[in-house]
XYZ file of C-alpha atoms in Angstrom:
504
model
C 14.256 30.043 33.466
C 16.429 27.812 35.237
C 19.389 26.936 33.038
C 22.988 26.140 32.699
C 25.706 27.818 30.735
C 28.917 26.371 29.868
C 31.731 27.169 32.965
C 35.117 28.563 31.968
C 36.059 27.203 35.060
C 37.025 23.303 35.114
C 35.797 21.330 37.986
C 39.253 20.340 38.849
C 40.210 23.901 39.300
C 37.380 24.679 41.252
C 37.309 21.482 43.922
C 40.615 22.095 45.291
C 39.950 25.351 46.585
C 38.143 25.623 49.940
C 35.789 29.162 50.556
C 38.487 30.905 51.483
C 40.755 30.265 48.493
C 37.970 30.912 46.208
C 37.325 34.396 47.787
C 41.428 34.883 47.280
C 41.243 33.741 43.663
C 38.117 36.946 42.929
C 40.248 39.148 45.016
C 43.051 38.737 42.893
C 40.924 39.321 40.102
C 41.760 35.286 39.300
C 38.713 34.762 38.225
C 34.830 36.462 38.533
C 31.961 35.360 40.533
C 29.856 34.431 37.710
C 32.709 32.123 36.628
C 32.793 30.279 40.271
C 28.801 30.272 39.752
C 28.653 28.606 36.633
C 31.341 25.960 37.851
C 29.366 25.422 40.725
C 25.954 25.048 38.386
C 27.575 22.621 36.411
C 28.497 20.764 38.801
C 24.672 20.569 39.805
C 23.853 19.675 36.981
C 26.634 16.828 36.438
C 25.567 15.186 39.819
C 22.308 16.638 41.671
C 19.778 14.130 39.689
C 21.824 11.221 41.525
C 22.808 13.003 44.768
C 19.267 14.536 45.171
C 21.177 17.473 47.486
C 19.582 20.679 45.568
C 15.659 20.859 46.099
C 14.718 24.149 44.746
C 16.843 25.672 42.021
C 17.263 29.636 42.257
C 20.837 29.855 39.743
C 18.809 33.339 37.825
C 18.693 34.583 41.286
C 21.884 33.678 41.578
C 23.343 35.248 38.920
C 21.799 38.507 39.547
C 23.565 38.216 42.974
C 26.838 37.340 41.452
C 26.072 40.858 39.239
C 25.612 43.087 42.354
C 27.738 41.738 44.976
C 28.974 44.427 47.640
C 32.317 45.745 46.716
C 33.825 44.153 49.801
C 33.235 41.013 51.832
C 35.336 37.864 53.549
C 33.902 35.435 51.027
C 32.998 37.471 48.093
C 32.051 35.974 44.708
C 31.586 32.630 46.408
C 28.539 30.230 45.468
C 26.883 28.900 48.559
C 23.958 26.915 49.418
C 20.800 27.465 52.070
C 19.490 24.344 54.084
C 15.698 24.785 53.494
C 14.672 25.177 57.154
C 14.373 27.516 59.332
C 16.606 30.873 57.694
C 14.155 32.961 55.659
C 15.322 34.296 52.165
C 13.002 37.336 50.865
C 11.292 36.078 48.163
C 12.327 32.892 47.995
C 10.355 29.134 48.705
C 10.765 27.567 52.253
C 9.064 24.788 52.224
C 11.100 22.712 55.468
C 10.781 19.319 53.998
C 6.746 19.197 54.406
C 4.009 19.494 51.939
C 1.847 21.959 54.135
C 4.348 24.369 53.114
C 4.424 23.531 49.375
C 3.397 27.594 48.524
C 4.924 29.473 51.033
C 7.216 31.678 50.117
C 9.860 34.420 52.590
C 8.804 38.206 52.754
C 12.113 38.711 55.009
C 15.429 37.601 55.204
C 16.693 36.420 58.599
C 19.439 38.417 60.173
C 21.912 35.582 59.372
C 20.975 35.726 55.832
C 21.956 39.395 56.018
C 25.178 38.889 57.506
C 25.612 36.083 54.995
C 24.523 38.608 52.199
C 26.953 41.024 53.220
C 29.571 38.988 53.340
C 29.537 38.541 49.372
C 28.025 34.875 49.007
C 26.507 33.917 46.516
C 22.991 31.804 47.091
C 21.636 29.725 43.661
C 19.685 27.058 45.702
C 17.865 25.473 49.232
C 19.015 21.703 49.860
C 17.501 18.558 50.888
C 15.761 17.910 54.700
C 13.554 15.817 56.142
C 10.296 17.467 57.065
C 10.994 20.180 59.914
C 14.177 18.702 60.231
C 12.973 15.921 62.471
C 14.964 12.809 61.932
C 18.890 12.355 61.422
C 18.424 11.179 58.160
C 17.205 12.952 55.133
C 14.251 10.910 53.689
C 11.040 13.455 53.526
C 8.335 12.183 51.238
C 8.382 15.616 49.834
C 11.626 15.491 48.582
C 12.860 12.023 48.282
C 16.073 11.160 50.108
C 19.621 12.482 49.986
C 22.223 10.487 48.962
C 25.319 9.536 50.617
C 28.287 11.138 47.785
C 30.774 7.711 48.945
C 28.023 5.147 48.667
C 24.551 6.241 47.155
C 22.583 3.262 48.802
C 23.161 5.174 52.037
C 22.005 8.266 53.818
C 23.796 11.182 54.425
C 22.503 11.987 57.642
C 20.282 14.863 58.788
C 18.587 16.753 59.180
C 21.253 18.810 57.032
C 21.663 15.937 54.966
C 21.403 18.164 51.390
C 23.940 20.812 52.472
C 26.643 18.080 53.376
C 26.089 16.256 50.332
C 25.968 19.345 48.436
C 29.643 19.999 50.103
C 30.883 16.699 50.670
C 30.224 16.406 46.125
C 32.131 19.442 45.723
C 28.979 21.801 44.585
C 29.662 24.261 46.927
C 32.538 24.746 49.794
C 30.220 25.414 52.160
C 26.563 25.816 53.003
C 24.397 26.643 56.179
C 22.943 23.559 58.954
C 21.285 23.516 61.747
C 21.529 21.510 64.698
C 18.605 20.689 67.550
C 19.865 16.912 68.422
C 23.064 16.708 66.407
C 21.721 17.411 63.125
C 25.267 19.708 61.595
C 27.478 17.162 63.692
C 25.241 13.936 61.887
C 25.513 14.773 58.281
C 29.539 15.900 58.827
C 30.495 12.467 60.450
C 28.181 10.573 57.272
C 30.023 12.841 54.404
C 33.462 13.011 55.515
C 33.265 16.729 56.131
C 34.028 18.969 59.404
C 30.612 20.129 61.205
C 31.079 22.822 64.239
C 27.587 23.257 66.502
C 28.401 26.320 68.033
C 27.182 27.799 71.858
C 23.859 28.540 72.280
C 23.852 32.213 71.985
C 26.336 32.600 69.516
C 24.365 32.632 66.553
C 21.509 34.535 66.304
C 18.087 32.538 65.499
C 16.406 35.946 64.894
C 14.547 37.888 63.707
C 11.702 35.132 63.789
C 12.465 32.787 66.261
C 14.007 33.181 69.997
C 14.674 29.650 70.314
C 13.953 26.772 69.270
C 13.335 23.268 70.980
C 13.868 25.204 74.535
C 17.467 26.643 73.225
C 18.956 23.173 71.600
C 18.819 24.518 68.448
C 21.876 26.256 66.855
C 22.809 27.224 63.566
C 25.790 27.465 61.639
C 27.555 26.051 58.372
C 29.234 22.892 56.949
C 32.197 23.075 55.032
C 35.896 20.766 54.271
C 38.334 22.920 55.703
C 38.283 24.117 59.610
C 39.129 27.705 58.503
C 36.380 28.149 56.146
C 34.079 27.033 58.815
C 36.118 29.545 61.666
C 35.489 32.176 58.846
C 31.794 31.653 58.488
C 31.220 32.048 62.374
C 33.079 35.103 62.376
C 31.133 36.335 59.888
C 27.572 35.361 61.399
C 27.861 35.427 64.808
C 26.866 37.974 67.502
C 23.566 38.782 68.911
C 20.560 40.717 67.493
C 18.331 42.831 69.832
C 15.795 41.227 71.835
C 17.711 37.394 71.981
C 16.574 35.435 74.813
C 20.419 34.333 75.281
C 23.376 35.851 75.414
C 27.309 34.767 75.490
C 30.897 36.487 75.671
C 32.279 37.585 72.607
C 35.243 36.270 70.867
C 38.485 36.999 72.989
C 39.918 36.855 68.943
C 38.505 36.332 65.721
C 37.832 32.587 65.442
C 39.270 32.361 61.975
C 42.834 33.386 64.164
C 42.602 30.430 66.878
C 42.501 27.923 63.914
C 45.947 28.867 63.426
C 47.436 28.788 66.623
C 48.410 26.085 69.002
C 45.876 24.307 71.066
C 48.496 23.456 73.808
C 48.901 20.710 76.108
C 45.365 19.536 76.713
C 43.338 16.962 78.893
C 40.835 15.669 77.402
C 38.208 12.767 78.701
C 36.891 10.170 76.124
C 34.180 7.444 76.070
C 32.743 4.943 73.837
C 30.340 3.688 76.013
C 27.218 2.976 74.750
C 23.845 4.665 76.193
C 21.043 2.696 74.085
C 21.859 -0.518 74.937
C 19.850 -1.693 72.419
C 22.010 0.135 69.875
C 25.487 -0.643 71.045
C 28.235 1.250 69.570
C 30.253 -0.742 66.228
C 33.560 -1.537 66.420
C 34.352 1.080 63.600
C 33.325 3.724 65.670
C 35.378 2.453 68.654
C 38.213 2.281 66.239
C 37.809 6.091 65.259
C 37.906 7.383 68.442
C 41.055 4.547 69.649
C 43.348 5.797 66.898
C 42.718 9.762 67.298
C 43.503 8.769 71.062
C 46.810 7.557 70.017
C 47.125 10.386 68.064
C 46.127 13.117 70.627
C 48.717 10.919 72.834
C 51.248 11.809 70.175
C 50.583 15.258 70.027
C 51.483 15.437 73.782
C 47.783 15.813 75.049
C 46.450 13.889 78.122
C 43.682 11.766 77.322
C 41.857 9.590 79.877
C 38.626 7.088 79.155
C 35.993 7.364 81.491
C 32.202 6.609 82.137
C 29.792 8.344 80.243
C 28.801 11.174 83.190
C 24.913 10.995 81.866
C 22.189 8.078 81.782
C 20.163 7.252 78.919
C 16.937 8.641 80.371
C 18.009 12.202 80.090
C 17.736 11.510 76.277
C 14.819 9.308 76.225
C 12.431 11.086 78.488
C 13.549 14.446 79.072
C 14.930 14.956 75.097
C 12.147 13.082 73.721
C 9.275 14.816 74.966
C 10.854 18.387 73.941
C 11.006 17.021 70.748
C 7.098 15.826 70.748
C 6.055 19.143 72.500
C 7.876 20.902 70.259
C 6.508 19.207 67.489
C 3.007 20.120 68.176
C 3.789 23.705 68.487
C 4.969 23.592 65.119
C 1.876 21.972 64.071
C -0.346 24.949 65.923
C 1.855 27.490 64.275
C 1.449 25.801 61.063
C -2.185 25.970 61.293
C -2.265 29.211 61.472
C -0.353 30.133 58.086
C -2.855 27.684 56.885
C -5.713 28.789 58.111
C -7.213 25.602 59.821
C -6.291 23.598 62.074
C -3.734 20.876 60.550
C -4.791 17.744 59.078
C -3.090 14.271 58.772
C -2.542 14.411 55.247
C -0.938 18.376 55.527
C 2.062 16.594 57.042
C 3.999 13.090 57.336
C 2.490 10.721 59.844
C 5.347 10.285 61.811
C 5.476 14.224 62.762
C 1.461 13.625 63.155
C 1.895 10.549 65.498
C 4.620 12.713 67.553
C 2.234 15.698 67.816
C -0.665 13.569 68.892
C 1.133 12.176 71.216
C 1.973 15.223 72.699
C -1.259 15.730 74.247
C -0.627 13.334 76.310
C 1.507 14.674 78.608
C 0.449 17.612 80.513
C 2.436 20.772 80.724
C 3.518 19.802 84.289
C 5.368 16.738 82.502
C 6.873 18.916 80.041
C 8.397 21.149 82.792
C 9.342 18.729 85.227
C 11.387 16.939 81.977
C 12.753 20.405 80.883
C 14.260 21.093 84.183
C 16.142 17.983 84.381
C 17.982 19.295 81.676
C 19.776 21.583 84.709
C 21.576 18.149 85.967
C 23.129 17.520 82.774
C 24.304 20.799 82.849
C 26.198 20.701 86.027
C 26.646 17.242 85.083
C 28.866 18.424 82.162
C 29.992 21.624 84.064
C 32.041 19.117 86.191
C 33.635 17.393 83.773
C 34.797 20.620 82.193
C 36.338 21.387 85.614
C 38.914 18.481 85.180
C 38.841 18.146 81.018
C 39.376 20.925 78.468
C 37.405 18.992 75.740
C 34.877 15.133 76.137
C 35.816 13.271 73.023
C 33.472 10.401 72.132
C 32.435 8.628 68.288
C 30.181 11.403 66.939
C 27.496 8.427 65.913
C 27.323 5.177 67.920
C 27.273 3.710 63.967
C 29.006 3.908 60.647
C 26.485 5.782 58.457
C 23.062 3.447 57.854
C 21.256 2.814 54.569
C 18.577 4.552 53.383
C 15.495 3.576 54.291
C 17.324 1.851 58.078
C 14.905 3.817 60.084
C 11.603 3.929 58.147
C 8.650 2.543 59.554
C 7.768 -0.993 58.540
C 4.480 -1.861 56.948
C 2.852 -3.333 59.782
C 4.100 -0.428 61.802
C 2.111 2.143 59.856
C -0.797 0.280 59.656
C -0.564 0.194 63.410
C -0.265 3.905 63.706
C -2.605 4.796 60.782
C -5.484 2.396 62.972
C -4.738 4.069 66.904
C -4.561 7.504 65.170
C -8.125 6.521 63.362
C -9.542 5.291 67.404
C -7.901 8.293 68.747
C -5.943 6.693 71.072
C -2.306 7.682 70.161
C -2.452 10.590 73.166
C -2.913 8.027 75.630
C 0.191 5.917 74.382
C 2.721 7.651 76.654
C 4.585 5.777 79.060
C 3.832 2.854 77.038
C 6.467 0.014 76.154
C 5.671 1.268 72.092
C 6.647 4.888 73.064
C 9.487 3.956 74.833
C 10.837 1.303 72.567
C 10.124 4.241 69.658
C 11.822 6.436 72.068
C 14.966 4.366 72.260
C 15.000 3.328 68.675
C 14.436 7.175 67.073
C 17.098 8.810 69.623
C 19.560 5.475 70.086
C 21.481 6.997 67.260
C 21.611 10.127 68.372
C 22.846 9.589 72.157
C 26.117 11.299 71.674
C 25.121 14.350 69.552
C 22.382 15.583 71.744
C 23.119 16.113 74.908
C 25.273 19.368 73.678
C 22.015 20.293 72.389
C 20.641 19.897 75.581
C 23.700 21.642 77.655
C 24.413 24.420 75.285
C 27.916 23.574 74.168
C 30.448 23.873 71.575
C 30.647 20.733 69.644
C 32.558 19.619 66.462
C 32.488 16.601 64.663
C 35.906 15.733 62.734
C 36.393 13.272 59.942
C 39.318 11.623 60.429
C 38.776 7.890 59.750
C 37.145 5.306 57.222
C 35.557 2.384 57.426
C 36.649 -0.760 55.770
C 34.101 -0.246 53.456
C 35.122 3.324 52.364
C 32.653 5.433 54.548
C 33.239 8.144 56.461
C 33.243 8.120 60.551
C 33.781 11.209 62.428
C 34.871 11.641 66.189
C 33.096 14.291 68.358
C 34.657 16.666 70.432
C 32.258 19.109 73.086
C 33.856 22.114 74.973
C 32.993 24.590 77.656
C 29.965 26.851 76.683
C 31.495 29.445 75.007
C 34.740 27.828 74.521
C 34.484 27.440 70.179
C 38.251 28.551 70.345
C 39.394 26.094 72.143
C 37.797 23.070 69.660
C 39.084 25.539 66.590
C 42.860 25.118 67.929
C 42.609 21.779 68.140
C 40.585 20.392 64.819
C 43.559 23.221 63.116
C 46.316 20.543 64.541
C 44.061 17.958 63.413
C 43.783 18.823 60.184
C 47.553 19.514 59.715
C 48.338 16.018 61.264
C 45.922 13.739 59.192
C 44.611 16.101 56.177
C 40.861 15.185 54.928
C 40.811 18.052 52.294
C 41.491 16.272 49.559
C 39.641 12.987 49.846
C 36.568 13.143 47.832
C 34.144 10.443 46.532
C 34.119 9.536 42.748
C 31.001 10.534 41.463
């Protein structure tokens, strides 16, 4: 039974700590986990049916967790949150946005999980994301969509859209993302919160998955603070036997680099649009002009130049991973099913993508996936001469619900080729290219990090005119998380985002 019992714990008293404070407070014997568990509940309870952030309520399991925690862990006795993609909780509903998946439930727990487990968290729920994580906005038919915390009209972003809202609300102080095209950076920039993608490699994707979308895919958490978030990749990263990547460890424990100085660094920034179709706003230009000044001010070097990439590494090379990759999840799907998938088993977008999959032959899909190799060295360069690239983490302020929904007569349109069998035979077309453009325009900046492998942080540290939050993006060196850690600590100390919140 599913219900909520009165906190002892205000709200008030339980906002203005971060993860790490709250783990302090049970050390101290300040207060239990069940109390922070309740107060989180309640909190739920008090907003969810608005916010739309929680999609599967587990607080019983919950508070049997909160009963048999280990005796030690970093963030013990804290309540935390589970996107529902991707990380597999024994026993437990994973549904990833899509009705196909309506009855399956986890018979292991992914090795993250574990680490996450062991680290003293406290789980009570799986949040809001569009089916298979797909879009970067968080509208499944499902579900319903997640609402934007500072104006409910609007999205939150995605495909982590729940956990950010669930964060950005003050439900939790943290709670796990993943990221194939920019999809932890996304919902950070939308809620006002900080959002670190971390190296490919870093975190662990296993036991059940290698990769995903040809090694763009990374997971890790989003949270308020930079330490909490520092904290969490301590505690989950490393490898697990039989990765198909793997990366240096550490030099120091990344919760350590948050606190010390970044020094004098030289960093390259754009705002250059690559969509021209979606050019970027003038809020987002403003973002990234004023932390210039302030990185000026701080005594780093910052220089604007050309964007070092062209918009067709995005729209032909990105896009078909993401339709090839699409259909695989479609064949795999099948198979838990037990038929082949049918149109109504998932939404007809992610039917449209997987039919038009087939095609392209697997000679385009490798002659597109080893383009990826100039953006690499593309990047590689640019690291040569710039510790960190620094551009608006979205080319927009955050869009409305509903901004990038298909129209009427679009549907009808895809519902009759799909019926004549003739959406394979679309590719190349102006209507795949002009989908193309429109479905990754807002993505430009976010995903070619996917696409290299790097470090990448989004930081929220301006607002629009109308009171929504804009974050600025920052990519490093593979491997280099400490590097984006020292800075976003300075950050944080020069222009604190902690304690703005939206009134709910």
């Amino acid at each position: 039974m599913q219900t909520s019992r009165t906190p002892t714990l205000s709200f008030e008293e339980y906002v203005k700590n971060d993860a790490t404070a709250l783990a302090e407070l049970v050390r101290r014997g300040d207060v239990t986990p069940a109390e922070l568990l309740e107060a989180a509940i309640a909190r739920t309870e008090a907003v969810n049916p608005k916010l739309n952030a929680i999609v599967t309520s587990l607080y019983d399991k919950g508070r049997d967790m909160a009963a048999h925690l280990p005796k030690e862990g970093v963030f013990r006795g804290v309540p935390f949150l589970l996107k529902d993609l991707e990380m597999e909780w024994a026993g437990t509903p994973l549904k990833m946005g899509c009705r196909g998946y309506q009855h399956y439930v986890s018979t292991i727990d992914s090795e993250v999980i574990k680490r996450l487990k062991a680290a003293g968290l406290v789980f009570f729920g799986k949040t809001n994301t569009p089916e298979f994580g797909l879009t970067p906005y968080t509208e499944s038919k499902l579900y319903g969509p997640a609402r934007n915390p500072w104006k409910l009209t609007h999205s939150p972003g995605g495909s982590s859209g729940g956990s950010a809202v669930a964060v950005a609300a003050g439900i939790v102080p943290a709670a796990t993302a993943t990221d194939g095209g920019g999809s932890i950076r996304i919902p950070a920039a939308c809620c006002g919160l900080f959002g670190l993608k971390p190296s490919r490699g870093r975190v662990t994707m296993g036991p059940q998955y290698g990769e995903l979308w040809n090694g763009a895919v990374a997971g890790h958490v989003l949270t308020r603070s930079v330490r909490d978030s520092a904290g969490f990749l301590d505690v989950i990263s490393g490898p697990l036997a039989g990765d198909p990547y793997s990366i240096s460890p550490p030099v120091r424990p990344f919760g350590e680099e948050v606190r010390r100085e970044p020094g004098k660094l030289r960093i390259a920034f754009s705002t250059q649009t690559l969509i021209e179709s979606q050019p970027t706003d003038p809020e987002c230009i403003k973002a990234v002009e004023q932390v210039v000044g302030l990185l000026e001010r701080l005594g780093h070097t910052v220089e604007e130049v050309s964007l070092p990439y062209e918009k067709t590494i995005v729209t032909q090379a990105f896009f078909l991973n993401v339709l090839s990759e699409t259909a695989g999840l479609l064949r795999e799907m099948g198979t838990y099913l037990g038929h082949p998938v049918r149109r109504d088993d998932v939404e007809l977008n992610t039917w449209a993508q997987a039919r038009l999959a087939e095609g392209f032959s697997a000679a385009d899909v490798a002659y597109q996936k080893r383009r990826w190799n100039g953006l690499n060295r593309t990047m590689g360069k640019l690291h040569e001469t710039y510790d960190l690239f620094l551009t608006p983490t979205l080319p927009r302020p955050p869009i409305a619900i509903g901004t990038f929904q298909n129209t009427a007569s679009e549907q009808r349109l895809l519902k009759l080729v799909d019926s004549l069998g003739g959406l394979k035979y679309l590719n190349g077309s102006k209507t795949v290219n002009d989908l193309a453009e429109r479905s990754l325009g807002y993505i430009s900046f976010t995903v070619i990090t996917n696409m290299t492998g790097q470090p990448s942080m989004s930081v929220p540290l301006h607002w629009s005119s109308e009171g929504l939050p804009i974050g600025v993006m920052f990519a490093a060196k593979l491997g280099d998380e400490a590097t984006l850690f020292r800075l976003a600590g300075q950050l944080e100390q020069e222009k604190p985002w902690f304690g703005k919140r939206p009134v709910l």
